[in-house]
XYZ file of C-alpha atoms in Angstrom:
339
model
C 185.349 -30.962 182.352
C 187.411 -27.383 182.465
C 186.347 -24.497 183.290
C 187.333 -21.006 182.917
C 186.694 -17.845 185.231
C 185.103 -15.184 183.555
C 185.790 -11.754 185.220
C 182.720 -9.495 184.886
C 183.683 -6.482 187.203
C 181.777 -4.303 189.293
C 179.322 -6.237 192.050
C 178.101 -9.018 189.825
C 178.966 -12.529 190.646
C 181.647 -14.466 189.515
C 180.756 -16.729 186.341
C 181.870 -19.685 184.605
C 182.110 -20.854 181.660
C 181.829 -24.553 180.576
C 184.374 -25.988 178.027
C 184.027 -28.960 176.608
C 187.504 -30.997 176.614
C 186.763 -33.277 173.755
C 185.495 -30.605 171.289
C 187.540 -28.042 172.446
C 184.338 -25.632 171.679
C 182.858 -23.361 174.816
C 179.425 -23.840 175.866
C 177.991 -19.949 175.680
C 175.701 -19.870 178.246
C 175.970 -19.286 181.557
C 175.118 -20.039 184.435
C 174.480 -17.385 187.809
C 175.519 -18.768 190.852
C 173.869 -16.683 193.744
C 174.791 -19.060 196.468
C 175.901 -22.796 196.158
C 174.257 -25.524 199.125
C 173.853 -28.810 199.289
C 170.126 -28.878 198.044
C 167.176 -30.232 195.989
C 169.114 -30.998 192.833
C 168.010 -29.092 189.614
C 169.076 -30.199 186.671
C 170.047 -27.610 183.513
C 169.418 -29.332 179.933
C 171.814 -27.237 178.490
C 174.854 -28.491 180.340
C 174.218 -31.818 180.662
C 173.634 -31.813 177.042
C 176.718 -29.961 175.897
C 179.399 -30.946 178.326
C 178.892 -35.315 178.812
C 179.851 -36.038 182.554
C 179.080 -32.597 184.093
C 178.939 -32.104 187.813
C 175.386 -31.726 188.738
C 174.667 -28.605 190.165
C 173.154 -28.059 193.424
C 171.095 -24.896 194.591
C 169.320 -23.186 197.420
C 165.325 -23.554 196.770
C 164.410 -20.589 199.048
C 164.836 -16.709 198.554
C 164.023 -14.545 201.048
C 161.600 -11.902 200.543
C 162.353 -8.610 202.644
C 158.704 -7.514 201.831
C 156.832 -9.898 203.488
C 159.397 -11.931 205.902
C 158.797 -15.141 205.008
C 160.406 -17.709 202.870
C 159.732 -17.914 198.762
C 159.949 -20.837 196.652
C 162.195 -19.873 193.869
C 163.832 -23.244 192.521
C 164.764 -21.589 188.957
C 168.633 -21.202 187.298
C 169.719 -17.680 186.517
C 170.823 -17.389 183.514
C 173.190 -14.355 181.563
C 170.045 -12.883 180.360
C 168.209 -12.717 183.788
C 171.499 -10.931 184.908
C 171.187 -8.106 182.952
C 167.249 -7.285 184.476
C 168.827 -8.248 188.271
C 171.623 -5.455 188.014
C 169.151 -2.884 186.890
C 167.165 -3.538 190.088
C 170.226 -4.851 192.645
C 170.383 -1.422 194.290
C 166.967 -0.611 194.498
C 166.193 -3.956 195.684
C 168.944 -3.076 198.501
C 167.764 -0.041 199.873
C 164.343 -1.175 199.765
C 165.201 -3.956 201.778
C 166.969 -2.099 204.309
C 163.876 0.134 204.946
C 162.020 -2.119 205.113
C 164.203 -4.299 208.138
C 164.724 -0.726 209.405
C 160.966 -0.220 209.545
C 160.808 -3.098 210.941
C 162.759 -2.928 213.620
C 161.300 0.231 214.405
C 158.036 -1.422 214.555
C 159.327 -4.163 216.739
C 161.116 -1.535 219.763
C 157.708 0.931 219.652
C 155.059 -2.307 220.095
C 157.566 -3.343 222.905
C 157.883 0.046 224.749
C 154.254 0.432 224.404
C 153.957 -3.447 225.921
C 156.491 -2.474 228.826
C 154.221 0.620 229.316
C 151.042 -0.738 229.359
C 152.887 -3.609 231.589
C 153.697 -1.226 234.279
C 150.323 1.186 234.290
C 148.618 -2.121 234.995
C 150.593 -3.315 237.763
C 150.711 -0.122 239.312
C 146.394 -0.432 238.806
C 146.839 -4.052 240.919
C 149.200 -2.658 242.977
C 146.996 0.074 243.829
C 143.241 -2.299 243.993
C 145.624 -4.588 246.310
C 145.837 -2.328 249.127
C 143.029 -0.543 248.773
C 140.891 -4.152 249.171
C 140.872 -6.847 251.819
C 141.193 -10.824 251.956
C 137.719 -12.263 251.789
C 137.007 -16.276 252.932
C 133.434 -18.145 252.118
C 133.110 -20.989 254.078
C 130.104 -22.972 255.309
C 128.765 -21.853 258.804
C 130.256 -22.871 261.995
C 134.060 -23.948 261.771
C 135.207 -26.410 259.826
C 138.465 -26.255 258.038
C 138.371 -22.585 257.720
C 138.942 -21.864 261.318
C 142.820 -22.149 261.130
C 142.630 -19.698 258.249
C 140.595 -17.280 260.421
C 143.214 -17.646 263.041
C 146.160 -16.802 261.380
C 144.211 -13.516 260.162
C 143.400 -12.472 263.781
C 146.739 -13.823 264.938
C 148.291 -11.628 262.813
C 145.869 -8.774 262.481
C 144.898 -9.010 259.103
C 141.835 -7.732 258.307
C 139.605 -9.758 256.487
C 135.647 -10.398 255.060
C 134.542 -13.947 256.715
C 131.430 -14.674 254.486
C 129.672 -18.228 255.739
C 127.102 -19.520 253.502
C 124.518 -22.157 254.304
C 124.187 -25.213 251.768
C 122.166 -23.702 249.572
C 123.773 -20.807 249.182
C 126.976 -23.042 248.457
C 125.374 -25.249 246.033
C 124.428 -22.300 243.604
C 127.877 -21.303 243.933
C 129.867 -24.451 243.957
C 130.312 -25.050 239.934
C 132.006 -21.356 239.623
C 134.688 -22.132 242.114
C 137.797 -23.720 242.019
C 137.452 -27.375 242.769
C 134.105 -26.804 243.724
C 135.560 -26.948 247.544
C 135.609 -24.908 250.787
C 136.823 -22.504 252.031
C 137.912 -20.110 249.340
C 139.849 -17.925 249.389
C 139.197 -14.475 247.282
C 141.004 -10.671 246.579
C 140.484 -8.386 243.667
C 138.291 -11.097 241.932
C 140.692 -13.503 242.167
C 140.147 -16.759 243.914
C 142.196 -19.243 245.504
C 141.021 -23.071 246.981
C 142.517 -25.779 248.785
C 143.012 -25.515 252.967
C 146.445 -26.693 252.637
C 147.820 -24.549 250.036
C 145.873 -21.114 251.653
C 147.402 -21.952 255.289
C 150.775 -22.275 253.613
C 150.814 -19.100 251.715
C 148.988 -16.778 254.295
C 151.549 -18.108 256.846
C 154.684 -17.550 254.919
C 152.901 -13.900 254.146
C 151.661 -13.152 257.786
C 155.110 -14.576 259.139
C 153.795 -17.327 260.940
C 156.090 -20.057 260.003
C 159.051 -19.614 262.552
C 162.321 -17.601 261.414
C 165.124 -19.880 260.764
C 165.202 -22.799 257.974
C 164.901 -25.526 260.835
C 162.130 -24.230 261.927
C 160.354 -23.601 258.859
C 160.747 -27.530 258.358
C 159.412 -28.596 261.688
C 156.310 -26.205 261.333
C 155.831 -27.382 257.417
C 156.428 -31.618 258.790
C 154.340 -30.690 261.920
C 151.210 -29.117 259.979
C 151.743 -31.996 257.072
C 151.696 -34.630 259.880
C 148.554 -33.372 261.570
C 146.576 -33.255 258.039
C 147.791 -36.852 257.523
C 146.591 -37.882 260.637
C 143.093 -36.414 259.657
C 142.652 -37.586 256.489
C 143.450 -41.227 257.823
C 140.895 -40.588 260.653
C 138.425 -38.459 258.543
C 135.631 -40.924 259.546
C 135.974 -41.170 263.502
C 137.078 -36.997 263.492
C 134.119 -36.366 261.411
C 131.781 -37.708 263.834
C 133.029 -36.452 266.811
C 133.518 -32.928 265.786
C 129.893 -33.077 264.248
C 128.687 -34.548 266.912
C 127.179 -37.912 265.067
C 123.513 -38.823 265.548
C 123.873 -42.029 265.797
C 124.506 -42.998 269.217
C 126.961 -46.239 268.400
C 128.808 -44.735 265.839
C 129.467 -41.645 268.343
C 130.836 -44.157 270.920
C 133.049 -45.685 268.593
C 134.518 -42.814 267.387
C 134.991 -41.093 270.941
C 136.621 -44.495 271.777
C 139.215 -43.878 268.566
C 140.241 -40.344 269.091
C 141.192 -41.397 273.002
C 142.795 -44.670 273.006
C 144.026 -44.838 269.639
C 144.688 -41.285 267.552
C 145.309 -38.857 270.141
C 147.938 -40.391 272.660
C 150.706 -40.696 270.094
C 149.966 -37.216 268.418
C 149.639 -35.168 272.122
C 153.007 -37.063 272.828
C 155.107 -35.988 269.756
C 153.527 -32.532 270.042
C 154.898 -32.358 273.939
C 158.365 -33.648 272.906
C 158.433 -30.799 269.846
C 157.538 -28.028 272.268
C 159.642 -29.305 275.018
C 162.886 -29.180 272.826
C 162.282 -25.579 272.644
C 161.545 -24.943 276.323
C 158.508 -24.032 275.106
C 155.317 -22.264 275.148
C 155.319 -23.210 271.073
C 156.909 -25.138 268.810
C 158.857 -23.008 267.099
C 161.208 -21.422 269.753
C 161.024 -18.028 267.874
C 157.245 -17.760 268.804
C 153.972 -18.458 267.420
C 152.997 -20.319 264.191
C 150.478 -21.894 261.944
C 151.404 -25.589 263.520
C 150.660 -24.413 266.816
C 147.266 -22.556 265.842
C 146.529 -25.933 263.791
C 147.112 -28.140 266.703
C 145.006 -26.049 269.085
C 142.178 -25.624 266.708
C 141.872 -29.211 265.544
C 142.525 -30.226 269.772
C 139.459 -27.527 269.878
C 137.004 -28.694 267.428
C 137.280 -32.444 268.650
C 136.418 -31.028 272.918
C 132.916 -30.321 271.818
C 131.861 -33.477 271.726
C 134.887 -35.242 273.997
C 136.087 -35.067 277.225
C 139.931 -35.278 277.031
C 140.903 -33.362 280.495
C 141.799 -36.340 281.785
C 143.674 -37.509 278.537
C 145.508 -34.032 277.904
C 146.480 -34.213 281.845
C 149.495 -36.316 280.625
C 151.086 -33.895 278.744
C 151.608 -30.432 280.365
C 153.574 -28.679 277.322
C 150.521 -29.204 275.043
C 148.368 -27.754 277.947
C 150.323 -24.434 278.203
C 150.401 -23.682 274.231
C 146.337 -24.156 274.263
C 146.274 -21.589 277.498
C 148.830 -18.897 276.067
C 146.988 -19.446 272.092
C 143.512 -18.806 273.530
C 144.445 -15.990 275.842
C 146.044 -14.007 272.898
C 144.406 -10.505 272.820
C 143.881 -11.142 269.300
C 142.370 -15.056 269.350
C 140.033 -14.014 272.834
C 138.731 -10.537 271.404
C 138.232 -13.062 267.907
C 136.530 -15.801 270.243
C 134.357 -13.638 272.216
C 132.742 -11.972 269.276
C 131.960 -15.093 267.341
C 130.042 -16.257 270.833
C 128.057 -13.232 270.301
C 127.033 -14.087 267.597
C-alpha cells in the first residue's frame, strides 16, 4: 500500500491519504491521527475494505479531560468531517485548559500554605501546652516498677504528678490504657506505657545515660541485663519484694536471690564500677543503670538480709551510699516516709 502526504497548513495534523496500488484509484477519506501508540487495536471498515492488506492501525484509548482530571474513554477514529468541528473549538479548548491547570495550581499552593499555616499555629499551641504542663505517672501504691521512673524525675529535678491508684481504681481504668499495664506515663493527654521504653526515653531526655557512645552502651547493656535477670527470676523476686505469705515459698525464694541470683549480678556490677574508679558506672556521673541497680538492690532488702552478702563487694556499697544521700533522692525518700 502507498501513501501520499497531504499538506493541510496551519496547526492541523498531518494526513494521509490511502491509495490503492492495484486500482490506482485514492481512497477519499481520511483518517486523523492525534497520536499513534501501541494500543487496543481498532479496526476502520473503510480501509480495510478499500485498500486489501492495510496496516492495522493502532490508537491511544484515553483522552484526557482538563475539566475534570481524570482519564476519558474515547476509543473512536477521527475522521475529515470531525476535523472541521475540532478546529472551530482547538483554541478555545486551549485556553480553557490552561485556566483551568492554572486554577488549579493555584488551588493546589493556597490549600498548602494554608496546611503549612495551620501546621505551625498548632505546634506553636503544643509547644506552648508542653511547658506550661507537667509529666504525670499512675502507678499502683507502694513501689513497684515505677520507682526507677520516680527517681530519675527527682534525680534530675523534674517536676512531676505521681498519682497511685489502688486496684480498683486501676481496674476501671485499665481497658482505656495502653496495654492495659502500669505505670503510665501521661502529658497533654497523651499517654505512654511500658517501664522499659519510659526509663529509656526520660533518661536520654533528663541526661541520665552517660555522655560518650561507650557509655551510652554499657548503661543501655547494664539496664537490659538487670531486666533480663528479673524477668527470669520474676517468681522468687516477686515474693521476696512482696513479702510472700506463705512461709515455704518465702524461704525458697530468700534462698534464690542469695546463693543463686545475686552473687554473679553484685560481682559484674563491682567490676563495671571499678573500671571507672568509680562511685558509678558511667565514669561521667550518675545514670539510669545505677538508679536501677540501687532501686531493684532496695526493693529486694525489705524482706532480705544481704549485709553480709553485699559485704563482698565494696564498689556496689559506695554507689548505694552516694545514690541515697543525693539531696534530691533523701529530700524524695524522706517525704514518701511521711507519708
Amino acid at each position: 500500500m502507498g501513501s501520499r502526504r497531504k499538506s493541510t497548513g496551519g496547526n492541523r495534523d498531518d494526513q494521509f491519504e490511502p491509495e490503492d496500488e492495484s486500482s490506482g484509484q485514492r481512497v477519499n477519506r481520511m483518517i486523523y491521527l492525534g497520536m499513534v501508540h501501541p494500543g487496543t487495536f481498532a479496526p476502520w471498515d473503510g480501509l480495510e475494505a478499500t485498500v486489501p492488506n492495510a496496516a492495522p492501525l493502532w490508537v491511544i484509548g484515553n483522552r484526557y479531560s482538563s475539566t475534570s482530571l481524570s482519564f476519558s474513554d474515547t476509543n473512536q477514529y477521527r475522521t475529515e468531517e470531525d476535523d472541521d468541528e475540532d478546529d472551530e473549538d482547538s483554541d478555545e479548548e486551549e485556553e480553557k485548559y490552561e485556566d483551568d491547570m492554572l486554577n488549579i495550581m493555584r488551588a493546589q499552593v493556597n490549600a498548602e500554605r494554608k496546611m503549612r499555616k495551620l501546621m505551625r499555629i498548632n505546634k506553636r499551641k503544643d509547644e506552648e501546652e508542653w511547658k506550661s504542663s507537667n509529666y504525670k505517672l499512675t502507678s499502683l501504691k507502694g513501689k513497684g516498677d515505677a520507682e526507677l521512673i520516680r527517681l530519675l524525675f527527682v534525680v534530675a529535678s523534674e517536676p512531676f504528678t505521681d498519682e497511685r491508684l489502688t486496684k480498683e481504681e486501676w481496674e476501671e481504668r485499665k481497658s482505656s490504657t495502653p496495654y492495659q499495664s502500669l505505670p503510665i506515663l501521661s502529658r497533654c493527654r497523651k499517654q505512654w506505657g511500658e517501664t522499659g521504653a519510659i526509663v529509656r526515653m526520660l533518661a536520654r531526655k533528663l541526661l541520665l545515660m552517660g555522655v560518650l557512645n561507650d557509655e551510652h552502651l554499657i548503661v543501655e547493656a547494664t539496664y537490659e541485663r538487670l531486666r533480663r535477670l528479673q524477668s527470669k527470676n520474676s517468681r522468687a523476686i516477686s515474693w521476696v519484694i512482696n513479702g510472700e505469705k506463705n512461709k515455704e515459698k518465702l524461704e525458697w525464694a530468700q534462698s534464690q536471690l542469695l546463693h543463686v541470683i545475686l552473687p554473679p549480678a553484685l560481682k559484674e556490677w563491682d567490676q563495671l564500677i571499678q573500671k571507672t574508679r568509680g562511685p558509678f558506672i558511667a565514669a561521667s556521673g550518675m545514670t539510669m543503670a545505677d538508679l536501677a541497680i540501687v532501686d531493684f538492690l532496695d526493693q529486694c532488702s525489705s524482706h532480705l538480709m544481704i549485709d553480709t552478702l553485699m559485704s563482698d563487694y565494696m564498689a556496689v556499697i559506695d554507689l548505694i551510699t552516694v545514690i541515697k544521700n543525693n539531696p534530691s533522692v533523701r529530700k524524695y525518700s524522706d517525704d514518701r516516709h511521711e507519708d
